[in-house]
Coordinates of C-alpha atoms in Angstrom, one line a residue:
M1 CA 2.8 -60.3 4.4
K2 CA 1.5 -63.9 4.1
D3 CA -0.7 -62.7 1.2
L4 CA 2.2 -61.1 -0.6
L5 CA 4.3 -64.2 -0.2
Y6 CA 1.4 -66.4 -1.4
H7 CA 0.9 -64.2 -4.4
I8 CA 4.5 -64.3 -5.5
V9 CA 4.9 -68.0 -5.0
S10 CA 1.6 -69.0 -6.5
N11 CA 2.7 -67.4 -9.8
L12 CA 5.9 -69.5 -9.8
V13 CA 4.7 -73.0 -9.0
V14 CA 2.4 -75.4 -10.8
N15 CA 0.8 -77.0 -7.7
T16 CA -0.7 -74.0 -5.8
E17 CA -2.6 -76.2 -3.5
A18 CA 0.6 -77.4 -1.8
I19 CA 1.7 -73.9 -0.7
E20 CA 2.0 -73.6 3.0
I21 CA 3.1 -70.5 4.8
T22 CA 3.5 -70.5 8.5
E23 CA 4.7 -67.6 10.7
E24 CA 6.8 -67.5 13.8
E25 CA 7.1 -64.3 15.7
K26 CA 9.8 -63.5 18.2
E27 CA 10.8 -60.4 20.1
R28 CA 12.6 -58.6 17.2
E29 CA 11.9 -60.8 14.2
I30 CA 9.2 -62.5 12.2
T31 CA 10.1 -65.6 10.3
Y32 CA 7.9 -67.0 7.5
F33 CA 8.4 -70.7 6.7
L34 CA 7.4 -71.4 3.1
K35 CA 6.7 -75.0 2.0
V36 CA 5.8 -76.0 -1.6
A37 CA 5.5 -79.4 -3.4
N38 CA 8.8 -81.2 -4.1
E39 CA 8.4 -80.7 -7.9
D40 CA 8.0 -77.0 -7.4
L41 CA 11.0 -76.5 -5.1
G42 CA 13.4 -75.7 -7.9
R43 CA 11.1 -73.1 -9.3
V44 CA 11.0 -71.3 -6.0
I45 CA 14.7 -71.5 -5.3
G46 CA 15.9 -70.7 -8.9
K47 CA 19.3 -70.9 -10.4
R48 CA 21.9 -70.3 -7.7
G49 CA 19.1 -69.2 -5.4
R50 CA 18.3 -66.1 -7.2
I51 CA 14.5 -66.3 -7.0
A52 CA 14.7 -67.3 -3.3
N53 CA 17.0 -64.3 -2.6
S54 CA 14.6 -62.0 -4.5
I55 CA 11.6 -63.3 -2.4
R56 CA 13.6 -62.6 0.7
T57 CA 14.6 -59.1 -0.4
I58 CA 11.0 -58.2 -1.2
A59 CA 9.9 -59.5 2.2
R60 CA 12.5 -57.5 4.0
A61 CA 11.8 -54.3 2.0
S62 CA 8.0 -54.5 2.5
K63 CA 6.5 -52.2 5.1
N64 CA 6.3 -53.7 8.5
E65 CA 4.1 -51.9 11.1
S66 CA 5.8 -53.5 14.0
G67 CA 9.4 -52.6 13.0
K68 CA 10.6 -56.2 13.3
N69 CA 13.0 -57.8 10.9
I70 CA 11.4 -60.2 8.5
F71 CA 13.0 -63.5 7.3
V72 CA 11.8 -66.1 4.8
E73 CA 12.9 -69.7 5.1
I74 CA 12.1 -72.3 2.4
V75 CA 11.4 -75.6 3.9
D76 CA 11.7 -78.8 1.9

């Protein structure tokens, strides 16, 4: 999942070296925290949050072997 998120985000941002993805796993969920450079934050969020919502939808829809819910949080 980290590779998928990195691939999507790296095609959106200018500064790919600033991309950080951390993972927090709980009993029934996995949360990915996505951090990008400040100047790329708008590119990842998009107008009215459309790009961010699309990234979250793709993450939830992707196959998860453990059956846990997947969440993506964008950290500024």
